[in-house]
PDB file of C-alpha atoms in Angstrom:
ATOM      1  CA  ALA A   1       4.603  -2.888  14.570  1.00  0.00           C
ATOM      2  CA  GLU A   2       6.251   0.026  12.744  1.00  0.00           C
ATOM      3  CA  GLY A   3       3.199   0.323  10.482  1.00  0.00           C
ATOM      4  CA  GLY A   4       4.942  -0.950   7.366  1.00  0.00           C
ATOM      5  CA  VAL A   5       3.292  -3.180   4.749  1.00  0.00           C
ATOM      6  CA  LYS A   6       4.887  -6.264   3.201  1.00  0.00           C
ATOM      7  CA  CYS A   7       3.308  -8.469   0.534  1.00  0.00           C
ATOM      8  CA  TRP A   8       4.144 -11.736  -1.218  1.00  0.00           C
ATOM      9  CA  GLY A   9       2.772 -14.130  -3.834  1.00  0.00           C
ATOM     10  CA  ARG A  10       1.471 -13.485  -7.338  1.00  0.00           C
ATOM     11  CA  ASN A  11       2.348 -10.102  -8.839  1.00  0.00           C
ATOM     12  CA  ASP A  12       1.214 -10.098 -12.474  1.00  0.00           C
ATOM     13  CA  TYR A  13      -0.820  -6.926 -11.932  1.00  0.00           C
ATOM     14  CA  GLY A  14       1.511  -5.253  -9.456  1.00  0.00           C
ATOM     15  CA  GLN A  15      -0.529  -6.412  -6.482  1.00  0.00           C
ATOM     16  CA  LEU A  16       2.593  -6.708  -4.312  1.00  0.00           C
ATOM     17  CA  GLY A  17       3.131  -2.965  -4.657  1.00  0.00           C
ATOM     18  CA  ASP A  18       6.914  -3.166  -4.968  1.00  0.00           C
ATOM     19  CA  GLU A  19       7.130  -1.367  -8.330  1.00  0.00           C
ATOM     20  CA  THR A  20       7.599  -4.653 -10.216  1.00  0.00           C
ATOM     21  CA  TYR A  21       5.446  -7.354 -11.796  1.00  0.00           C
ATOM     22  CA  THR A  22       7.605 -10.197 -10.472  1.00  0.00           C
ATOM     23  CA  ASN A  23       6.073 -12.896  -8.277  1.00  0.00           C
ATOM     24  CA  SER A  24       7.678 -13.260  -4.853  1.00  0.00           C
ATOM     25  CA  PRO A  25       7.505 -16.282  -2.518  1.00  0.00           C
ATOM     26  CA  THR A  26       8.839 -14.137   0.324  1.00  0.00           C
ATOM     27  CA  PRO A  27       7.621 -10.756   1.693  1.00  0.00           C
ATOM     28  CA  VAL A  28       8.663  -7.586  -0.139  1.00  0.00           C
ATOM     29  CA  ASP A  29       8.212  -3.984   0.991  1.00  0.00           C
ATOM     30  CA  VAL A  30       5.280  -2.098  -0.489  1.00  0.00           C
ATOM     31  CA  ASP A  31       6.697   1.030  -2.063  1.00  0.00           C
ATOM     32  CA  GLY A  32       6.183   4.106   0.122  1.00  0.00           C
ATOM     33  CA  LEU A  33       4.471   2.196   2.913  1.00  0.00           C
ATOM     34  CA  SER A  34       7.341   1.419   5.271  1.00  0.00           C
ATOM     35  CA  SER A  35       5.431   3.086   8.132  1.00  0.00           C
ATOM     36  CA  GLY A  36       2.189   4.838   8.974  1.00  0.00           C
ATOM     37  CA  VAL A  37      -0.276   2.060   8.112  1.00  0.00           C
ATOM     38  CA  VAL A  38      -2.903   0.709  10.516  1.00  0.00           C
ATOM     39  CA  MET A  39      -4.541  -2.017   8.403  1.00  0.00           C
ATOM     40  CA  VAL A  40      -4.291  -3.781   5.050  1.00  0.00           C
ATOM     41  CA  SER A  41      -6.677  -5.893   2.981  1.00  0.00           C
ATOM     42  CA  ALA A  42      -5.814  -8.122   0.018  1.00  0.00           C
ATOM     43  CA  GLY A  43      -8.389  -8.840  -2.689  1.00  0.00           C
ATOM     44  CA  GLU A  44      -8.068 -11.207  -5.632  1.00  0.00           C
ATOM     45  CA  SER A  45      -5.501  -9.138  -7.544  1.00  0.00           C
ATOM     46  CA  HIS A  46      -5.365  -5.800  -5.700  1.00  0.00           C
ATOM     47  CA  ALA A  47      -4.700  -4.602  -2.187  1.00  0.00           C
ATOM     48  CA  CYS A  48      -5.531  -1.547  -0.088  1.00  0.00           C
ATOM     49  CA  ALA A  49      -4.285  -0.013   3.146  1.00  0.00           C
ATOM     50  CA  VAL A  50      -5.541   2.531   5.679  1.00  0.00           C
ATOM     51  CA  THR A  51      -2.974   5.048   6.943  1.00  0.00           C
ATOM     52  CA  THR A  52      -2.680   6.552  10.407  1.00  0.00           C
ATOM     53  CA  ALA A  53      -4.132   9.748   8.917  1.00  0.00           C
ATOM     54  CA  GLY A  54      -7.244   7.812   7.905  1.00  0.00           C
ATOM     55  CA  GLY A  55      -6.481   7.822   4.188  1.00  0.00           C
ATOM     56  CA  VAL A  56      -6.782   4.871   1.810  1.00  0.00           C
ATOM     57  CA  LYS A  57      -4.159   3.754  -0.708  1.00  0.00           C
ATOM     58  CA  CYS A  58      -4.572   0.882  -3.171  1.00  0.00           C
ATOM     59  CA  TRP A  59      -2.433  -0.948  -5.754  1.00  0.00           C
ATOM     60  CA  GLY A  60      -2.596  -3.796  -8.278  1.00  0.00           C
ATOM     61  CA  PHE A  61      -5.286  -4.771 -10.790  1.00  0.00           C
ATOM     62  CA  ASN A  62      -7.591  -1.912 -11.733  1.00  0.00           C
ATOM     63  CA  ASN A  63      -9.676  -3.091 -14.693  1.00  0.00           C
ATOM     64  CA  SER A  64     -12.932  -2.171 -12.971  1.00  0.00           C
ATOM     65  CA  GLY A  65     -11.690   0.847 -11.039  1.00  0.00           C
ATOM     66  CA  GLN A  66     -11.147  -1.083  -7.808  1.00  0.00           C
ATOM     67  CA  LEU A  67      -8.163   1.120  -6.897  1.00  0.00           C
ATOM     68  CA  GLY A  68     -10.436   4.147  -6.699  1.00  0.00           C
ATOM     69  CA  ASP A  69      -8.016   6.604  -8.325  1.00  0.00           C
ATOM     70  CA  GLU A  70     -10.412   7.628 -11.100  1.00  0.00           C
ATOM     71  CA  THR A  71      -8.655   5.411 -13.670  1.00  0.00           C
ATOM     72  CA  THR A  72      -8.788   1.800 -14.819  1.00  0.00           C
ATOM     73  CA  GLU A  73      -5.027   1.456 -15.202  1.00  0.00           C
ATOM     74  CA  ASP A  74      -3.114  -1.106 -13.122  1.00  0.00           C
ATOM     75  CA  LYS A  75      -0.682   0.319 -10.552  1.00  0.00           C
ATOM     76  CA  ASN A  76       2.373  -1.508  -9.154  1.00  0.00           C
ATOM     77  CA  THR A  77       2.769   1.048  -6.346  1.00  0.00           C
ATOM     78  CA  PRO A  78       0.126   2.522  -3.995  1.00  0.00           C
ATOM     79  CA  VAL A  79      -2.111   5.339  -5.224  1.00  0.00           C
ATOM     80  CA  ASP A  80      -4.488   7.510  -3.207  1.00  0.00           C
ATOM     81  CA  VAL A  81      -8.175   6.661  -3.356  1.00  0.00           C
ATOM     82  CA  LYS A  82      -9.920   9.791  -4.577  1.00  0.00           C
ATOM     83  CA  GLY A  83     -11.803  11.615  -1.829  1.00  0.00           C
ATOM     84  CA  LEU A  84     -10.581   9.315   0.950  1.00  0.00           C
ATOM     85  CA  SER A  85      -7.464  11.081   2.209  1.00  0.00           C
ATOM     86  CA  ARG A  86      -8.727  11.061   5.808  1.00  0.00           C
ATOM     87  CA  GLY A  87     -11.579   9.876   7.987  1.00  0.00           C
ATOM     88  CA  VAL A  88     -11.468   6.163   7.113  1.00  0.00           C
ATOM     89  CA  VAL A  89     -11.363   3.519   9.851  1.00  0.00           C
ATOM     90  CA  MET A  90     -11.253   0.323   7.780  1.00  0.00           C
ATOM     91  CA  VAL A  91     -11.056  -0.993   4.232  1.00  0.00           C
ATOM     92  CA  SER A  92     -11.953  -4.318   2.635  1.00  0.00           C
ATOM     93  CA  ALA A  93     -10.706  -5.438  -0.787  1.00  0.00           C
ATOM     94  CA  GLY A  94     -12.977  -7.918  -2.545  1.00  0.00           C
ATOM     95  CA  GLU A  95     -12.592  -9.778  -5.824  1.00  0.00           C
ATOM     96  CA  SER A  96     -12.775  -6.683  -8.017  1.00  0.00           C
ATOM     97  CA  HIS A  97     -14.351  -4.097  -5.744  1.00  0.00           C
ATOM     98  CA  THR A  98     -13.385  -2.315  -2.556  1.00  0.00           C
ATOM     99  CA  CYS A  99     -15.309  -0.819   0.353  1.00  0.00           C
ATOM    100  CA  ALA A 100     -14.426   1.416   3.291  1.00  0.00           C
ATOM    101  CA  VAL A 101     -16.032   2.595   6.534  1.00  0.00           C
ATOM    102  CA  THR A 102     -15.582   6.202   7.627  1.00  0.00           C
ATOM    103  CA  THR A 103     -15.436   7.725  11.096  1.00  0.00           C
ATOM    104  CA  GLU A 104     -19.039   8.902  10.581  1.00  0.00           C
ATOM    105  CA  GLY A 105     -20.117   5.292  10.068  1.00  0.00           C
ATOM    106  CA  SER A 106     -20.781   5.607   6.350  1.00  0.00           C
ATOM    107  CA  VAL A 107     -19.855   2.894   3.846  1.00  0.00           C
ATOM    108  CA  LYS A 108     -18.334   3.803   0.492  1.00  0.00           C
ATOM    109  CA  CYS A 109     -17.526   1.335  -2.295  1.00  0.00           C
ATOM    110  CA  TRP A 110     -15.857   1.393  -5.714  1.00  0.00           C
ATOM    111  CA  GLY A 111     -14.885  -0.965  -8.551  1.00  0.00           C
ATOM    112  CA  LEU A 112     -16.864  -3.723 -10.257  1.00  0.00           C
ATOM    113  CA  ASN A 113     -20.629  -3.424  -9.834  1.00  0.00           C
ATOM    114  CA  ASN A 114     -22.124  -6.007 -12.193  1.00  0.00           C
ATOM    115  CA  SER A 115     -24.215  -7.539  -9.391  1.00  0.00           C
ATOM    116  CA  GLY A 116     -24.848  -4.385  -7.397  1.00  0.00           C
ATOM    117  CA  GLN A 117     -22.020  -5.071  -4.946  1.00  0.00           C
ATOM    118  CA  LEU A 118     -21.319  -1.340  -4.590  1.00  0.00           C
ATOM    119  CA  GLY A 119     -24.760  -0.776  -3.113  1.00  0.00           C
ATOM    120  CA  ASP A 120     -25.466   2.492  -4.941  1.00  0.00           C
ATOM    121  CA  GLU A 121     -28.680   1.229  -6.552  1.00  0.00           C
ATOM    122  CA  THR A 122     -26.985   0.730  -9.946  1.00  0.00           C
ATOM    123  CA  THR A 123     -24.932  -1.898 -11.774  1.00  0.00           C
ATOM    124  CA  SER A 124     -22.446   0.637 -13.140  1.00  0.00           C
ATOM    125  CA  ASN A 125     -18.759   0.226 -12.329  1.00  0.00           C
ATOM    126  CA  ARG A 126     -17.227   3.116 -10.365  1.00  0.00           C
ATOM    127  CA  ASN A 127     -13.563   4.168 -10.359  1.00  0.00           C
ATOM    128  CA  ILE A 128     -14.093   6.489  -7.382  1.00  0.00           C
ATOM    129  CA  PRO A 129     -15.932   5.825  -4.102  1.00  0.00           C
ATOM    130  CA  VAL A 130     -19.727   6.088  -4.029  1.00  0.00           C
ATOM    131  CA  ASP A 131     -22.047   6.034  -1.018  1.00  0.00           C
ATOM    132  CA  VAL A 132     -23.822   2.798  -0.194  1.00  0.00           C
ATOM    133  CA  LYS A 133     -27.513   3.686  -0.166  1.00  0.00           C
ATOM    134  CA  GLY A 134     -28.943   3.624   3.345  1.00  0.00           C
ATOM    135  CA  LEU A 135     -25.559   3.276   5.019  1.00  0.00           C
ATOM    136  CA  THR A 136     -24.380   6.878   5.248  1.00  0.00           C
ATOM    137  CA  SER A 137     -24.149   6.388   9.031  1.00  0.00           C
ATOM    138  CA  GLY A 138     -24.355   3.636  11.615  1.00  0.00           C
ATOM    139  CA  ALA A 139     -21.854   1.162  10.117  1.00  0.00           C
ATOM    140  CA  VAL A 140     -18.893  -0.145  12.124  1.00  0.00           C
ATOM    141  CA  SER A 141     -17.313  -2.639   9.710  1.00  0.00           C
ATOM    142  CA  VAL A 142     -17.585  -3.912   6.144  1.00  0.00           C
ATOM    143  CA  SER A 143     -16.494  -7.001   4.225  1.00  0.00           C
ATOM    144  CA  ALA A 144     -16.251  -7.169   0.424  1.00  0.00           C
ATOM    145  CA  GLY A 145     -16.619 -10.661  -1.033  1.00  0.00           C
ATOM    146  CA  TYR A 146     -16.463 -11.971  -4.583  1.00  0.00           C
ATOM    147  CA  SER A 147     -19.559 -10.176  -5.845  1.00  0.00           C
ATOM    148  CA  HIS A 148     -21.414  -9.221  -2.674  1.00  0.00           C
ATOM    149  CA  THR A 149     -20.739  -7.048   0.337  1.00  0.00           C
ATOM    150  CA  CYS A 150     -21.874  -7.079   3.955  1.00  0.00           C
ATOM    151  CA  ALA A 151     -21.647  -4.606   6.829  1.00  0.00           C
ATOM    152  CA  VAL A 152     -22.191  -4.648  10.579  1.00  0.00           C
ATOM    153  CA  THR A 153     -24.175  -1.764  12.042  1.00  0.00           C
ATOM    154  CA  ASP A 154     -23.707   0.004  15.357  1.00  0.00           C
ATOM    155  CA  VAL A 155     -26.677  -1.916  16.800  1.00  0.00           C
ATOM    156  CA  GLY A 156     -25.037  -5.219  15.874  1.00  0.00           C
ATOM    157  CA  GLY A 157     -27.151  -5.985  12.843  1.00  0.00           C
ATOM    158  CA  VAL A 158     -25.925  -7.266   9.470  1.00  0.00           C
ATOM    159  CA  LYS A 159     -26.882  -5.876   6.075  1.00  0.00           C
ATOM    160  CA  CYS A 160     -25.749  -7.314   2.728  1.00  0.00           C
ATOM    161  CA  TRP A 161     -26.063  -6.368  -0.941  1.00  0.00           C
ATOM    162  CA  GLY A 162     -25.032  -7.534  -4.398  1.00  0.00           C
ATOM    163  CA  ASN A 163     -25.050 -11.048  -5.851  1.00  0.00           C
ATOM    164  CA  ASN A 164     -27.488 -13.355  -4.076  1.00  0.00           C
ATOM    165  CA  ILE A 165     -27.012 -16.657  -5.873  1.00  0.00           C
ATOM    166  CA  SER A 166     -27.246 -19.459  -3.283  1.00  0.00           C
ATOM    167  CA  GLY A 167     -28.654 -16.984  -0.763  1.00  0.00           C
ATOM    168  CA  ARG A 168     -25.391 -15.350   0.242  1.00  0.00           C
ATOM    169  CA  LEU A 169     -27.194 -12.135   1.257  1.00  0.00           C
ATOM    170  CA  GLY A 170     -29.161 -14.025   3.901  1.00  0.00           C
ATOM    171  CA  ASP A 171     -32.508 -12.324   3.346  1.00  0.00           C
ATOM    172  CA  GLY A 172     -34.403 -15.510   2.563  1.00  0.00           C
ATOM    173  CA  THR A 173     -34.293 -14.971  -1.200  1.00  0.00           C
ATOM    174  CA  THR A 174     -31.916 -15.613  -4.091  1.00  0.00           C
ATOM    175  CA  ILE A 175     -32.615 -12.263  -5.758  1.00  0.00           C
ATOM    176  CA  ASN A 176     -29.736  -9.817  -6.268  1.00  0.00           C
ATOM    177  CA  HIS A 177     -30.064  -6.560  -4.349  1.00  0.00           C
ATOM    178  CA  LEU A 178     -28.562  -3.253  -5.470  1.00  0.00           C
ATOM    179  CA  THR A 179     -28.928  -1.769  -1.979  1.00  0.00           C
ATOM    180  CA  PRO A 180     -28.456  -3.252   1.517  1.00  0.00           C
ATOM    181  CA  VAL A 181     -30.996  -5.711   2.912  1.00  0.00           C
ATOM    182  CA  GLU A 182     -31.161  -7.048   6.452  1.00  0.00           C
ATOM    183  CA  VAL A 183     -29.906 -10.571   7.119  1.00  0.00           C
ATOM    184  CA  ASP A 184     -32.768 -12.591   8.595  1.00  0.00           C
ATOM    185  CA  GLY A 185     -32.353 -13.187  12.311  1.00  0.00           C
ATOM    186  CA  LEU A 186     -29.232 -11.035  12.622  1.00  0.00           C
ATOM    187  CA  THR A 187     -30.577  -7.633  13.593  1.00  0.00           C
ATOM    188  CA  SER A 188     -28.476  -7.291  16.761  1.00  0.00           C
ATOM    189  CA  ARG A 189     -25.528  -8.665  18.760  1.00  0.00           C
ATOM    190  CA  VAL A 190     -23.231  -9.347  15.784  1.00  0.00           C
ATOM    191  CA  VAL A 191     -19.553  -8.500  16.293  1.00  0.00           C
ATOM    192  CA  THR A 192     -18.132  -9.002  12.810  1.00  0.00           C
ATOM    193  CA  VAL A 193     -19.038 -10.353   9.371  1.00  0.00           C
ATOM    194  CA  SER A 194     -16.979 -11.916   6.579  1.00  0.00           C
ATOM    195  CA  ALA A 195     -18.176 -12.141   2.959  1.00  0.00           C
ATOM    196  CA  GLY A 196     -16.571 -14.972   0.991  1.00  0.00           C
ATOM    197  CA  GLY A 197     -16.830 -16.151  -2.582  1.00  0.00           C
ATOM    198  CA  ALA A 198     -20.455 -17.290  -2.466  1.00  0.00           C
ATOM    199  CA  HIS A 199     -21.161 -17.536   1.258  1.00  0.00           C
ATOM    200  CA  THR A 200     -21.068 -15.317   4.331  1.00  0.00           C
ATOM    201  CA  CYS A 201     -20.332 -15.848   8.021  1.00  0.00           C
ATOM    202  CA  ALA A 202     -20.901 -13.747  11.136  1.00  0.00           C
ATOM    203  CA  LEU A 203     -19.598 -13.869  14.711  1.00  0.00           C
ATOM    204  CA  THR A 204     -22.078 -12.993  17.454  1.00  0.00           C
ATOM    205  CA  ALA A 205     -21.457 -11.426  20.842  1.00  0.00           C
ATOM    206  CA  ARG A 206     -22.086 -14.844  22.407  1.00  0.00           C
ATOM    207  CA  GLY A 207     -19.223 -16.359  20.409  1.00  0.00           C
ATOM    208  CA  GLN A 208     -21.464 -18.187  17.955  1.00  0.00           C
ATOM    209  CA  ILE A 209     -20.639 -18.440  14.253  1.00  0.00           C
ATOM    210  CA  LYS A 210     -23.532 -18.328  11.803  1.00  0.00           C
ATOM    211  CA  CYS A 211     -23.097 -18.897   8.062  1.00  0.00           C
ATOM    212  CA  TRP A 212     -25.317 -18.785   4.974  1.00  0.00           C
ATOM    213  CA  GLY A 213     -25.118 -19.084   1.206  1.00  0.00           C
ATOM    214  CA  ASP A 214     -23.423 -21.675  -0.988  1.00  0.00           C
ATOM    215  CA  ASN A 215     -22.629 -24.949   0.760  1.00  0.00           C
ATOM    216  CA  PHE A 216     -21.314 -27.138  -2.062  1.00  0.00           C
ATOM    217  CA  PHE A 217     -18.030 -27.779  -0.226  1.00  0.00           C
ATOM    218  CA  GLY A 218     -19.563 -27.701   3.261  1.00  0.00           C
ATOM    219  CA  GLN A 219     -18.413 -24.125   3.844  1.00  0.00           C
ATOM    220  CA  LEU A 220     -21.402 -23.416   6.095  1.00  0.00           C
ATOM    221  CA  GLY A 221     -20.165 -25.954   8.634  1.00  0.00           C
ATOM    222  CA  ASP A 222     -23.587 -27.432   9.383  1.00  0.00           C
ATOM    223  CA  GLY A 223     -22.589 -31.017   8.653  1.00  0.00           C
ATOM    224  CA  ILE A 224     -24.257 -31.195   5.235  1.00  0.00           C
ATOM    225  CA  THR A 225     -23.712 -29.846   1.734  1.00  0.00           C
TER     226      THR A 225
END
């Protein structure tokens, strides 16, 4: 409630943000973030937070530039994401990439881009935020998965981009996309979306949950694999 951030678990890359590389089975304070934070997102080995000023800070593994500080060096304490010191409403840390939504409704991503998960029409890694092509306005939320990303628009539609093995982008194909594509049948009335490892799920305004992509473990919840 005070806006502080606490983390726990594995810490080999400094992803707990406590200035150490020691694992912790109990919560530890993230250095410099004892107050003033409105949300936090944990990826595979890095984490990011949005401050009350609308800035983004990240820490942990940085091999692909997922901390957004213009380096690829790991950090065991929070660093500022370059160019995002204000105007951010949410952040989502994926496996090795990160995305944020601004007050103008634009989506910016940074980090690993081997499957086009940054949405900038390339497969080049970025260690600073880049604009997602076609989403410079109109986005309300974003979710970064393992190697794909999805966003909800202000009209309630869902767009996804990146790795499309098993159909996790939901566009009726299994072809990777370097820029956002619309999810079939979800052009309106979606409240939120969550991109997982190889599947995606969305919550509609009617309270329905719809999922697509890999179903090897039954993660789509449709009673089959």
